[in-house]
mmCIF file of C-alpha atoms and ligand atoms in Angstrom:
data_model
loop_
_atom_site.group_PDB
_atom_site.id
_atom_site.type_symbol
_atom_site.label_atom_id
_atom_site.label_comp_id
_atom_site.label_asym_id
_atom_site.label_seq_id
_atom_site.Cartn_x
_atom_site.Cartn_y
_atom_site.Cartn_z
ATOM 1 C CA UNK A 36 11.462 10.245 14.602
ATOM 2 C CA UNK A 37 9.651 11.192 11.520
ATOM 3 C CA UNK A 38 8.198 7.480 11.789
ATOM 4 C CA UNK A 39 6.685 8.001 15.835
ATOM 5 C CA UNK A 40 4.664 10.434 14.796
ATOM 6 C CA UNK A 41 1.621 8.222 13.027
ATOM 7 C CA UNK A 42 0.122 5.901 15.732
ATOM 8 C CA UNK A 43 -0.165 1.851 14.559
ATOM 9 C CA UNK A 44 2.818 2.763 12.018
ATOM 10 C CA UNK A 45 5.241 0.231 12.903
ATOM 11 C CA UNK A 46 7.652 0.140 10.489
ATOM 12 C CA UNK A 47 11.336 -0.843 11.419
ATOM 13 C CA UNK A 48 10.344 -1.947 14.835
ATOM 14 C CA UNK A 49 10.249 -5.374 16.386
ATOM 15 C CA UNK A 50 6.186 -5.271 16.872
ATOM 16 C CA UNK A 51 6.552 -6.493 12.997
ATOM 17 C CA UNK A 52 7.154 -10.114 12.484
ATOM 18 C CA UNK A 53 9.922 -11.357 10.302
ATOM 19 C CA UNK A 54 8.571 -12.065 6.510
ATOM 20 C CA UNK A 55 8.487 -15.252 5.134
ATOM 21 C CA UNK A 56 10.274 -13.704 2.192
ATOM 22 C CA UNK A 57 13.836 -13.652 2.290
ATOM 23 C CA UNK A 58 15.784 -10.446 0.850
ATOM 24 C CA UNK A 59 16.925 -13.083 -2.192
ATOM 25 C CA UNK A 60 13.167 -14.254 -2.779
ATOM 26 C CA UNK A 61 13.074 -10.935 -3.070
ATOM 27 C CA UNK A 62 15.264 -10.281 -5.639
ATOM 28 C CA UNK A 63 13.369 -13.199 -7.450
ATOM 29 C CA UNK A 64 10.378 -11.466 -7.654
ATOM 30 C CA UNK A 65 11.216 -8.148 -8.828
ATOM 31 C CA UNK A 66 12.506 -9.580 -12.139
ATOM 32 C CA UNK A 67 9.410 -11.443 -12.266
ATOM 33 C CA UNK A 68 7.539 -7.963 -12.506
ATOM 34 C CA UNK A 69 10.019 -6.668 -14.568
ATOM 35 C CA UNK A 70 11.534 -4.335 -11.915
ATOM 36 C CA UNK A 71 14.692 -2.688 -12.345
ATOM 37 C CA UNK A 72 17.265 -0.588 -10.549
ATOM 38 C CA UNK A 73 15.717 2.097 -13.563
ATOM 39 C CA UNK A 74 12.374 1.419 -11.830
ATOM 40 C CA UNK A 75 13.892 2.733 -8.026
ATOM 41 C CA UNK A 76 15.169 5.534 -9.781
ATOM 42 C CA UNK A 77 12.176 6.972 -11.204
ATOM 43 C CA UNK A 78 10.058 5.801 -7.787
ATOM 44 C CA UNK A 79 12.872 8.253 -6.553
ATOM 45 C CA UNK A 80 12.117 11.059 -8.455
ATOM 46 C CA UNK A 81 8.004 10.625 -8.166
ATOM 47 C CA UNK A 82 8.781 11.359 -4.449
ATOM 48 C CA UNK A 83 9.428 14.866 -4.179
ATOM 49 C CA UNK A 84 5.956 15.764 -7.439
ATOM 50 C CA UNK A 85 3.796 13.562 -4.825
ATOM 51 C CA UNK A 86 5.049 15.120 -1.780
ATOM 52 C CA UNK A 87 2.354 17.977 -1.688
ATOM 53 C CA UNK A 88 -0.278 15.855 -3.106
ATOM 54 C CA UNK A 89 -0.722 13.334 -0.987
ATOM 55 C CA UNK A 90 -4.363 14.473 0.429
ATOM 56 C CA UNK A 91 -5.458 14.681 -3.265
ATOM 57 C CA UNK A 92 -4.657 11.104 -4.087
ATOM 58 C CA UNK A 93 -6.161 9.310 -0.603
ATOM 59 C CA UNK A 94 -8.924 11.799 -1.707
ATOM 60 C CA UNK A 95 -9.494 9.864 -4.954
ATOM 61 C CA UNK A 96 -8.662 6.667 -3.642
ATOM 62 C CA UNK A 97 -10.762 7.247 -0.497
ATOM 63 C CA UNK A 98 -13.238 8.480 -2.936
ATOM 64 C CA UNK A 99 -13.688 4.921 -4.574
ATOM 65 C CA UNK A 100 -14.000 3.106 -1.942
ATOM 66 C CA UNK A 101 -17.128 5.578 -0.500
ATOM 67 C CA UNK A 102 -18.699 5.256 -4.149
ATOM 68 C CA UNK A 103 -19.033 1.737 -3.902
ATOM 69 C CA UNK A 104 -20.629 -0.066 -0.920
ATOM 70 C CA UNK A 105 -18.510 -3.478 -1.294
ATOM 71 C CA UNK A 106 -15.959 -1.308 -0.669
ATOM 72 C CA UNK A 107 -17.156 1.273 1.934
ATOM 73 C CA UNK A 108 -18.169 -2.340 3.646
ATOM 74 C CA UNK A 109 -14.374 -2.453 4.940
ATOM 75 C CA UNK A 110 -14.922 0.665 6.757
ATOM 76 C CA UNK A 111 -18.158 0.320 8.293
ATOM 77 C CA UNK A 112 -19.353 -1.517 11.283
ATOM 78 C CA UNK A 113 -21.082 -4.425 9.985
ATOM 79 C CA UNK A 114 -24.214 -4.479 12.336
ATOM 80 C CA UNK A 115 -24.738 -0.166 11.565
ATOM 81 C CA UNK A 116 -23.493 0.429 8.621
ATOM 82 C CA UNK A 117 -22.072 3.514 9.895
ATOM 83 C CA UNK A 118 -18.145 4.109 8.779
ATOM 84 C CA UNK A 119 -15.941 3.980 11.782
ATOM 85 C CA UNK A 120 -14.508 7.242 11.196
ATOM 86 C CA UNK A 121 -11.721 7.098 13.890
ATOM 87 C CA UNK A 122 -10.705 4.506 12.390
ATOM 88 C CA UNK A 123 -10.678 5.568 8.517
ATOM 89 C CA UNK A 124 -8.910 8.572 10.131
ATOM 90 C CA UNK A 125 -5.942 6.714 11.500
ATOM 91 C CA UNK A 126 -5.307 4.233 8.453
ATOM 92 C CA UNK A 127 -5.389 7.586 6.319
ATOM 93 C CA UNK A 128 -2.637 8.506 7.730
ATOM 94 C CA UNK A 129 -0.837 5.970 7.017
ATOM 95 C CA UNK A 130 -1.952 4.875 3.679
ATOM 96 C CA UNK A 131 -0.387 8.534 3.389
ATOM 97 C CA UNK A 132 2.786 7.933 4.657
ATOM 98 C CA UNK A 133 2.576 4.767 2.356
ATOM 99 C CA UNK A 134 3.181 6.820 -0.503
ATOM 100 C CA UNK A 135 6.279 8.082 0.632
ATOM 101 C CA UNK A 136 7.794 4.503 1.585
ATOM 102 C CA UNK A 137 6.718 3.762 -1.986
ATOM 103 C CA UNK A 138 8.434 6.402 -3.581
ATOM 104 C CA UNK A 139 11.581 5.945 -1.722
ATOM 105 C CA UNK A 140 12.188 2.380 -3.041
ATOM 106 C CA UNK A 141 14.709 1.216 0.293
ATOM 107 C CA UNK A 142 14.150 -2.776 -0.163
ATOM 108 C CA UNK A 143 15.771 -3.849 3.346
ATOM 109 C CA UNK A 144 14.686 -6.652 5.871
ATOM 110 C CA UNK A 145 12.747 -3.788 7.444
ATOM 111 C CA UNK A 146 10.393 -2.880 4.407
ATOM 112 C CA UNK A 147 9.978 -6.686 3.795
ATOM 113 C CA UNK A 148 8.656 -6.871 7.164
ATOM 114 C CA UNK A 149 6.582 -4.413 6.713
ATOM 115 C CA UNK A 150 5.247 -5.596 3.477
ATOM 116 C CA UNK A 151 3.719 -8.943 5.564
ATOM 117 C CA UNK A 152 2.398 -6.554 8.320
ATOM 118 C CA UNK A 153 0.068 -4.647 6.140
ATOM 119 C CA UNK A 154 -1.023 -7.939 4.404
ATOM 120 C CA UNK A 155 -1.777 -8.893 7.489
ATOM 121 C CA UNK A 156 -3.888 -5.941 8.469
ATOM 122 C CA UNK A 157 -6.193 -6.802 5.560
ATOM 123 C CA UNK A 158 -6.699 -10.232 6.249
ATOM 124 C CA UNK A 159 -8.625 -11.354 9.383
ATOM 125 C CA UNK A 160 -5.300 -11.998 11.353
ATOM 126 C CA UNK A 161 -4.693 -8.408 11.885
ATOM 127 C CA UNK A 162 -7.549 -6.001 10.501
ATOM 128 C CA UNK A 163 -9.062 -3.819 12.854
ATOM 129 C CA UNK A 164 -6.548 -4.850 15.955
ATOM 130 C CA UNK A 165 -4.416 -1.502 15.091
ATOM 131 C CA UNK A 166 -6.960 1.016 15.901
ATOM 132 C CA UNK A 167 -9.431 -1.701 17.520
ATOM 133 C CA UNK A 168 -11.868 -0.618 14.437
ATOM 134 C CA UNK A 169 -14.982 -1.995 14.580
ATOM 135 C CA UNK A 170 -15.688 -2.940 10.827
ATOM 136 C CA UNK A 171 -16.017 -5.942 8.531
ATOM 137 C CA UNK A 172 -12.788 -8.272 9.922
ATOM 138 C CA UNK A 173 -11.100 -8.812 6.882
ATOM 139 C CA UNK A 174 -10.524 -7.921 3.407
ATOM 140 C CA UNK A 175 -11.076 -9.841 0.145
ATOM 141 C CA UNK A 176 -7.854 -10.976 -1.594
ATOM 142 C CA UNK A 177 -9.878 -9.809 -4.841
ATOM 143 C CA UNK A 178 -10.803 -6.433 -3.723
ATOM 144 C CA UNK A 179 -7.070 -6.295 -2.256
ATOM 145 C CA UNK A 180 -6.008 -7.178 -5.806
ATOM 146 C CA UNK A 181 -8.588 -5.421 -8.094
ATOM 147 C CA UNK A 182 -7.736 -1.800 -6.117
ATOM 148 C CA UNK A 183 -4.371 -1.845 -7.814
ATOM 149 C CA UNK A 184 -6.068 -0.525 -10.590
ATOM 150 C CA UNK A 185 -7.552 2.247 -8.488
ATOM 151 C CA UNK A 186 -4.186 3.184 -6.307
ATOM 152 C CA UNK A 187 -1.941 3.190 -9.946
ATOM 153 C CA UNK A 188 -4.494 4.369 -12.730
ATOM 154 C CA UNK A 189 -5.302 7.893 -11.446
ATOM 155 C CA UNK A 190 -2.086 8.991 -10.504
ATOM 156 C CA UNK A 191 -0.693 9.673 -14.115
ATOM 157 C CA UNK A 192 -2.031 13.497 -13.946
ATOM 158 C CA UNK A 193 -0.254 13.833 -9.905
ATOM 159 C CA UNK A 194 2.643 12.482 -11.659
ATOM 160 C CA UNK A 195 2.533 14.751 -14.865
ATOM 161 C CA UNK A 196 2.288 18.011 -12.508
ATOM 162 C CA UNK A 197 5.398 19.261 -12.621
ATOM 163 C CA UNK A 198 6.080 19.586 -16.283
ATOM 164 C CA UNK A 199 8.005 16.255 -16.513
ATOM 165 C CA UNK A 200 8.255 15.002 -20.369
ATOM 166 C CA UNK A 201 5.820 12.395 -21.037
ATOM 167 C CA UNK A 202 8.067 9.969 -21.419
ATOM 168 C CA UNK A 203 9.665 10.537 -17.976
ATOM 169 C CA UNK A 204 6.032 10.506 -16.375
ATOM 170 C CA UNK A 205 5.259 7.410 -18.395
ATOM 171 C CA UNK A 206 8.730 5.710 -16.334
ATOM 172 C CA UNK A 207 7.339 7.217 -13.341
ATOM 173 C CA UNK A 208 3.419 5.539 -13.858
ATOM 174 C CA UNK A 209 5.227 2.306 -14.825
ATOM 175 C CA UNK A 210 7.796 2.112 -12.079
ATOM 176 C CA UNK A 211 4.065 2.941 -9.927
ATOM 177 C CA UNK A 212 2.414 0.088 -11.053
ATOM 178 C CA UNK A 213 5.299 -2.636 -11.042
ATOM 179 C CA UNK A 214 5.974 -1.441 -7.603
ATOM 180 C CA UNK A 215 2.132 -1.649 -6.343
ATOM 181 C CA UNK A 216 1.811 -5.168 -8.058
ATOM 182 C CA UNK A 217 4.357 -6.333 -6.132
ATOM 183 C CA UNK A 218 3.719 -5.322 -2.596
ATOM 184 C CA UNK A 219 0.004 -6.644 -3.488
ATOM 185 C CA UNK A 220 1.773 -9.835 -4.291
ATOM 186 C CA UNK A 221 3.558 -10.052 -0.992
ATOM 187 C CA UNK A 222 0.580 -8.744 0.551
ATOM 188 C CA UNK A 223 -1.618 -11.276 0.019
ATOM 189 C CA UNK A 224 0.597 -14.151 0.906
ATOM 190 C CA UNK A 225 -1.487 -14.902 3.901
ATOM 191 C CA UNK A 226 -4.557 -15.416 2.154
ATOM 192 C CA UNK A 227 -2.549 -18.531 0.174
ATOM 193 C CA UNK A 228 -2.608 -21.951 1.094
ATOM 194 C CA UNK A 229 0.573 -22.943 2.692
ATOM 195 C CA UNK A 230 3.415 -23.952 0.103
ATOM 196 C CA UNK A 231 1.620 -22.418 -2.770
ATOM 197 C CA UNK A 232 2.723 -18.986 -2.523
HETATM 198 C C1 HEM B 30 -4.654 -0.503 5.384
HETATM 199 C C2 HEM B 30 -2.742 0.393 1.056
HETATM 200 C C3 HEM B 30 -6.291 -2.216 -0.886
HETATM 201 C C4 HEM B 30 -8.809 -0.973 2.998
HETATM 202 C C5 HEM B 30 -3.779 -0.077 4.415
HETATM 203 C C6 HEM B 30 -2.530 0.554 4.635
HETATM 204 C C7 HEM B 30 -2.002 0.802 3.404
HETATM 205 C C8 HEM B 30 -2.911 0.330 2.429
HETATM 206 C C9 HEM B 30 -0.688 1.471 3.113
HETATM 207 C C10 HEM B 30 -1.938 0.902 5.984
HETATM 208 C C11 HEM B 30 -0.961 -0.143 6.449
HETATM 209 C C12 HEM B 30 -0.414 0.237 7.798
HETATM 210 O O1 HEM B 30 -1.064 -0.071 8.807
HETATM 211 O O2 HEM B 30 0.656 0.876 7.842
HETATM 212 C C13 HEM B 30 -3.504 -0.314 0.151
HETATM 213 C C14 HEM B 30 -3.183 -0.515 -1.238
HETATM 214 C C15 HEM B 30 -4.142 -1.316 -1.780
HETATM 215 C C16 HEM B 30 -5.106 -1.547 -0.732
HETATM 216 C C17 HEM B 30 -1.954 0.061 -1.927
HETATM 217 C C18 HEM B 30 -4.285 -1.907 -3.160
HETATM 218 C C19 HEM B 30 -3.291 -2.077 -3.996
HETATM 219 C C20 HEM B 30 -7.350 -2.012 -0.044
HETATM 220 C C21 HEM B 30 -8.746 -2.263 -0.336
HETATM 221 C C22 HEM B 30 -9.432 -1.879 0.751
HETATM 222 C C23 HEM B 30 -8.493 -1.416 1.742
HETATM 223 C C24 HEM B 30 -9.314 -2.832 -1.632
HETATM 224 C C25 HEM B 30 -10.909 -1.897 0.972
HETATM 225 C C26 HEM B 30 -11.689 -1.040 0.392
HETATM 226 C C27 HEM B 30 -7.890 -0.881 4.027
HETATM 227 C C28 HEM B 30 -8.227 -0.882 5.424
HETATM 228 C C29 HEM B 30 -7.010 -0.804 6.111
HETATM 229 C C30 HEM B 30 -5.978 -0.713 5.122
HETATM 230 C C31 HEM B 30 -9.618 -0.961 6.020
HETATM 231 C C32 HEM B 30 -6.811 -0.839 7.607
HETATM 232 C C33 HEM B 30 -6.610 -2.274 8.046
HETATM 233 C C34 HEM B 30 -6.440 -2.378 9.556
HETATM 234 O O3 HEM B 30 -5.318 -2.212 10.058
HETATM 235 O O4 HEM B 30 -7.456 -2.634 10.227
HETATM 236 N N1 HEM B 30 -3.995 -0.206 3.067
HETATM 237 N N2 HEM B 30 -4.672 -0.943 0.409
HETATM 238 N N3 HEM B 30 -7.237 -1.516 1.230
HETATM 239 N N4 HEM B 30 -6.550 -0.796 3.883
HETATM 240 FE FE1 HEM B 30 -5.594 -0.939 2.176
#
Protein backbone atom coordinates (compact mmCIF):
# COMPACT_ATOMS: atom_id res chain seq x y z
CA UNK A 1 0.00 0.00 0.00
CA UNK A 2 2.61 2.35 1.15
CA UNK A 3 4.23 1.57 -2.42
CA UNK A 4 0.67 2.68 -4.66
CA UNK A 5 0.86 5.79 -3.47
CA UNK A 6 3.89 7.35 -5.85
CA UNK A 7 2.75 7.08 -9.54
CA UNK A 8 5.60 5.29 -12.09
CA UNK A 9 6.97 3.55 -8.73
CA UNK A 10 6.89 0.07 -9.72
CA UNK A 11 8.67 -1.75 -7.44
CA UNK A 12 7.67 -5.46 -6.66
CA UNK A 13 5.29 -5.58 -9.53
CA UNK A 14 5.43 -7.49 -12.77
CA UNK A 15 5.62 -4.08 -15.02
CA UNK A 16 9.52 -4.62 -13.96
CA UNK A 17 11.46 -7.00 -16.04
CA UNK A 18 13.48 -9.76 -14.52
CA UNK A 19 17.36 -8.59 -14.01
CA UNK A 20 19.98 -10.07 -15.74
CA UNK A 21 21.62 -10.44 -12.36
CA UNK A 22 20.92 -13.41 -10.52
CA UNK A 23 20.48 -13.18 -6.53
CA UNK A 24 24.14 -15.22 -6.48
CA UNK A 25 25.78 -12.62 -9.01
CA UNK A 26 24.61 -10.75 -6.52
CA UNK A 27 26.24 -11.96 -3.74
CA UNK A 28 29.42 -11.73 -6.02
CA UNK A 29 29.34 -8.28 -6.22
CA UNK A 30 28.79 -7.09 -2.85
CA UNK A 31 32.14 -8.58 -1.72
CA UNK A 32 33.57 -6.96 -4.61
CA UNK A 33 32.57 -3.51 -2.95
CA UNK A 34 33.42 -4.68 0.21
CA UNK A 35 29.81 -4.99 1.48
CA UNK A 36 28.95 -6.72 4.51
CA UNK A 37 26.03 -7.95 6.55
CA UNK A 38 27.78 -4.90 9.06
CA UNK A 39 27.09 -2.64 6.05
CA UNK A 40 22.90 -3.62 6.07
CA UNK A 41 23.02 -3.01 9.56
CA UNK A 42 24.15 0.42 9.69
CA UNK A 43 21.98 1.21 6.20
CA UNK A 44 19.36 0.02 8.88
CA UNK A 45 19.94 2.35 11.38
CA UNK A 46 20.55 5.54 8.81
CA UNK A 47 16.81 4.88 8.05
CA UNK A 48 14.94 6.18 10.81
CA UNK A 49 18.00 9.92 11.14
CA UNK A 50 17.00 10.28 7.24
CA UNK A 51 13.42 9.73 7.64
CA UNK A 52 12.54 13.51 8.27
CA UNK A 53 15.15 14.74 6.01
CA UNK A 54 14.45 13.54 2.99
CA UNK A 55 13.29 17.05 1.29
CA UNK A 56 16.65 18.48 2.55
CA UNK A 57 18.81 15.99 0.74
CA UNK A 58 16.75 15.92 -2.92
CA UNK A 59 17.10 19.69 -2.04
CA UNK A 60 20.91 19.48 -2.27
CA UNK A 61 21.00 16.94 -4.75
CA UNK A 62 18.31 18.67 -6.84
CA UNK A 63 20.34 21.67 -6.13
CA UNK A 64 23.41 20.33 -8.20
CA UNK A 65 21.93 19.34 -10.87
CA UNK A 66 20.09 23.13 -11.35
CA UNK A 67 23.71 24.67 -10.75
CA UNK A 68 25.08 23.05 -13.58
CA UNK A 69 23.49 23.11 -17.07
CA UNK A 70 24.96 19.55 -18.28
CA UNK A 71 23.05 18.50 -15.66
CA UNK A 72 19.81 20.60 -15.59
CA UNK A 73 20.04 19.34 -19.51
CA UNK A 74 18.32 15.96 -18.22
CA UNK A 75 15.44 17.88 -17.06
CA UNK A 76 14.77 20.25 -19.69
CA UNK A 77 13.12 19.96 -22.99
CA UNK A 78 15.82 20.00 -25.41
CA UNK A 79 14.27 22.35 -28.14
CA UNK A 80 13.16 25.17 -24.93
CA UNK A 81 15.30 24.75 -22.52
CA UNK A 82 12.60 25.07 -20.12
CA UNK A 83 12.68 22.21 -17.15
CA UNK A 84 9.72 19.97 -17.46
CA UNK A 85 8.58 20.57 -14.09
CA UNK A 86 5.80 17.86 -13.97
CA UNK A 87 8.09 15.79 -14.65
CA UNK A 88 11.05 16.74 -12.11
CA UNK A 89 8.03 16.69 -9.74
CA UNK A 90 7.14 13.06 -10.17
CA UNK A 91 10.81 11.53 -10.26
CA UNK A 92 11.25 13.61 -6.90
CA UNK A 93 9.15 11.64 -5.45
CA UNK A 94 10.59 8.86 -6.03
CA UNK A 95 14.21 9.57 -5.89
CA UNK A 96 12.61 10.23 -2.30
CA UNK A 97 11.23 7.11 -1.66
CA UNK A 98 14.68 5.85 -3.03
CA UNK A 99 16.22 6.74 0.07
CA UNK A 100 14.15 4.69 2.08
CA UNK A 101 14.62 1.41 -0.16
CA UNK A 102 18.28 2.30 0.36
CA UNK A 103 18.26 2.44 3.89
CA UNK A 104 16.30 -0.64 4.34
CA UNK A 105 18.92 -2.91 2.67
CA UNK A 106 16.07 -6.01 1.62
CA UNK A 107 18.30 -7.61 -1.36
CA UNK A 108 15.40 -9.92 -2.89
CA UNK A 109 14.56 -10.77 -6.63
CA UNK A 110 12.24 -7.79 -6.27
CA UNK A 111 14.92 -5.00 -5.45
CA UNK A 112 17.19 -6.62 -8.15
CA UNK A 113 14.50 -5.97 -10.50
CA UNK A 114 14.17 -2.87 -9.58
CA UNK A 115 17.77 -2.03 -9.67
CA UNK A 116 17.63 -2.76 -13.83
CA UNK A 117 14.37 -0.67 -14.03
CA UNK A 118 15.85 2.54 -12.87
CA UNK A 119 19.00 1.88 -15.03
CA UNK A 120 16.81 1.68 -17.52
CA UNK A 121 15.00 4.92 -16.91
CA UNK A 122 18.33 6.71 -17.41
CA UNK A 123 19.30 5.23 -20.47
CA UNK A 124 17.33 5.91 -23.71
CA UNK A 125 15.32 2.57 -23.34
CA UNK A 126 13.19 3.91 -20.67
CA UNK A 127 13.83 7.74 -19.77
CA UNK A 128 11.04 9.92 -20.04
CA UNK A 129 8.34 6.93 -20.89
CA UNK A 130 7.29 7.02 -16.97
CA UNK A 131 5.89 10.41 -16.83
CA UNK A 132 6.05 10.86 -20.81
CA UNK A 133 8.71 13.81 -19.89
CA UNK A 134 9.69 15.68 -22.57
CA UNK A 135 13.54 16.17 -21.92
CA UNK A 136 16.93 15.09 -23.23
CA UNK A 137 16.19 10.99 -23.87
CA UNK A 138 18.84 9.61 -22.01
CA UNK A 139 21.43 9.97 -19.49
CA UNK A 140 25.24 9.76 -19.69
CA UNK A 141 26.75 6.64 -18.06
CA UNK A 142 29.45 9.31 -16.79
CA UNK A 143 27.14 11.76 -15.32
CA UNK A 144 25.17 8.55 -13.96
CA UNK A 145 28.52 7.57 -12.44
CA UNK A 146 30.20 10.91 -11.46
CA UNK A 147 26.73 11.91 -9.29
CA UNK A 148 27.70 9.25 -6.81
CA UNK A 149 29.86 11.67 -5.47
CA UNK A 150 27.04 14.17 -5.19
CA UNK A 151 24.15 11.61 -3.75
CA UNK A 152 27.00 10.12 -0.93
CA UNK A 153 29.36 13.19 -0.14
CA UNK A 154 26.82 15.61 1.42
CA UNK A 155 24.98 13.39 3.45
CA UNK A 156 27.65 12.97 6.31
CA UNK A 157 26.06 16.11 8.31
CA UNK A 158 22.04 14.37 7.64
CA UNK A 159 23.71 11.40 8.96
CA UNK A 160 25.57 13.05 12.00
CA UNK A 161 22.11 14.74 13.17
CA UNK A 162 21.15 12.81 15.74
CA UNK A 163 24.14 12.80 17.99
CA UNK A 164 25.48 9.43 16.67
CA UNK A 165 29.40 8.97 17.64
CA UNK A 166 31.52 9.69 14.79
CA UNK A 167 32.55 6.56 14.37
CA UNK A 168 29.00 5.15 14.05
CA UNK A 169 28.19 8.01 11.42
CA UNK A 170 31.45 7.23 9.69
CA UNK A 171 29.80 3.19 9.32
CA UNK A 172 26.72 4.84 8.33
CA UNK A 173 28.55 7.29 5.32
CA UNK A 174 30.52 4.15 4.35
CA UNK A 175 27.76 1.60 4.30
CA UNK A 176 26.10 4.94 1.99
CA UNK A 177 28.61 4.93 -0.42
CA UNK A 178 29.32 1.05 -0.91
CA UNK A 179 25.64 0.76 -1.25
CA UNK A 180 25.25 3.74 -3.97
CA UNK A 181 28.35 2.31 -5.91
CA UNK A 182 26.74 -0.65 -6.31
CA UNK A 183 23.27 0.05 -7.51
CA UNK A 184 25.25 2.56 -9.99
CA UNK A 185 27.06 -0.54 -11.02
CA UNK A 186 23.94 -2.51 -11.75
CA UNK A 187 22.50 0.52 -13.04
CA UNK A 188 24.43 1.07 -15.78
CA UNK A 189 24.54 -2.41 -17.11
CA UNK A 190 22.56 -1.38 -20.10
CA UNK A 191 24.83 1.11 -21.27
CA UNK A 192 27.61 -2.03 -21.59
CA UNK A 193 28.30 -3.90 -24.52
CA UNK A 194 26.79 -7.27 -24.31
CA UNK A 195 29.06 -9.91 -22.40
CA UNK A 196 31.23 -7.28 -20.91
CA UNK A 197 29.33 -6.41 -17.97
C1 LIG B 1 15.49 8.79 -11.97
C2 LIG B 1 18.61 8.12 -8.36
C3 LIG B 1 22.05 9.92 -11.22
C4 LIG B 1 18.48 12.28 -13.38
C5 LIG B 1 16.01 8.38 -10.77
C6 LIG B 1 15.34 7.65 -9.76
C7 LIG B 1 16.23 7.47 -8.75
C8 LIG B 1 17.45 8.08 -9.12
C9 LIG B 1 15.98 6.75 -7.45
C10 LIG B 1 13.90 7.19 -9.81
C11 LIG B 1 13.78 5.77 -10.27
C12 LIG B 1 12.33 5.36 -10.33
O1 LIG B 1 11.68 5.64 -11.34
O2 LIG B 1 11.84 4.80 -9.33
C13 LIG B 1 19.84 8.48 -8.86
C14 LIG B 1 21.11 8.26 -8.21
C15 LIG B 1 22.10 8.69 -9.04
C16 LIG B 1 21.43 9.27 -10.19
C17 LIG B 1 21.27 7.60 -6.85
C18 LIG B 1 23.60 8.64 -8.92
C19 LIG B 1 24.25 7.81 -8.15
C20 LIG B 1 21.39 10.83 -12.00
C21 LIG B 1 21.98 11.90 -12.77
C22 LIG B 1 20.97 12.56 -13.34
C23 LIG B 1 19.74 11.91 -12.97
C24 LIG B 1 23.47 12.21 -12.89
C25 LIG B 1 21.02 13.77 -14.22
C26 LIG B 1 21.29 14.94 -13.74
C27 LIG B 1 17.38 11.45 -13.30
C28 LIG B 1 16.20 11.58 -14.11
C29 LIG B 1 15.36 10.53 -13.73
C30 LIG B 1 16.03 9.82 -12.69
C31 LIG B 1 15.94 12.64 -15.16
C32 LIG B 1 14.02 10.18 -14.34
C33 LIG B 1 14.22 9.20 -15.47
C34 LIG B 1 12.90 8.84 -16.14
O3 LIG B 1 12.20 7.93 -15.67
O4 LIG B 1 12.59 9.49 -17.16
N1 LIG B 1 17.30 8.64 -10.36
N2 LIG B 1 20.08 9.10 -10.04
N3 LIG B 1 20.03 10.86 -12.16
N4 LIG B 1 17.25 10.38 -12.48
FE1 LIG B 1 18.67 9.69 -11.32
Amino acid sequence: KEKQKIPGYDYGTDKVAKSPITLEEWEELKKSALFSEEDVVYLRMSEEILANQVDDLLKVWRGVIFDHPHLRAYDEDPKTHKVDTEYAGAVAKRFGRWVTDTARAKYDQAWLNYQYEIGLRHHRTKKNKTDHGHTLGHIRARDLLAFCSTIVVPMRPFLAKRGHPPDIVNRMYDAWWKSVILQATLWVQPYIREGDF
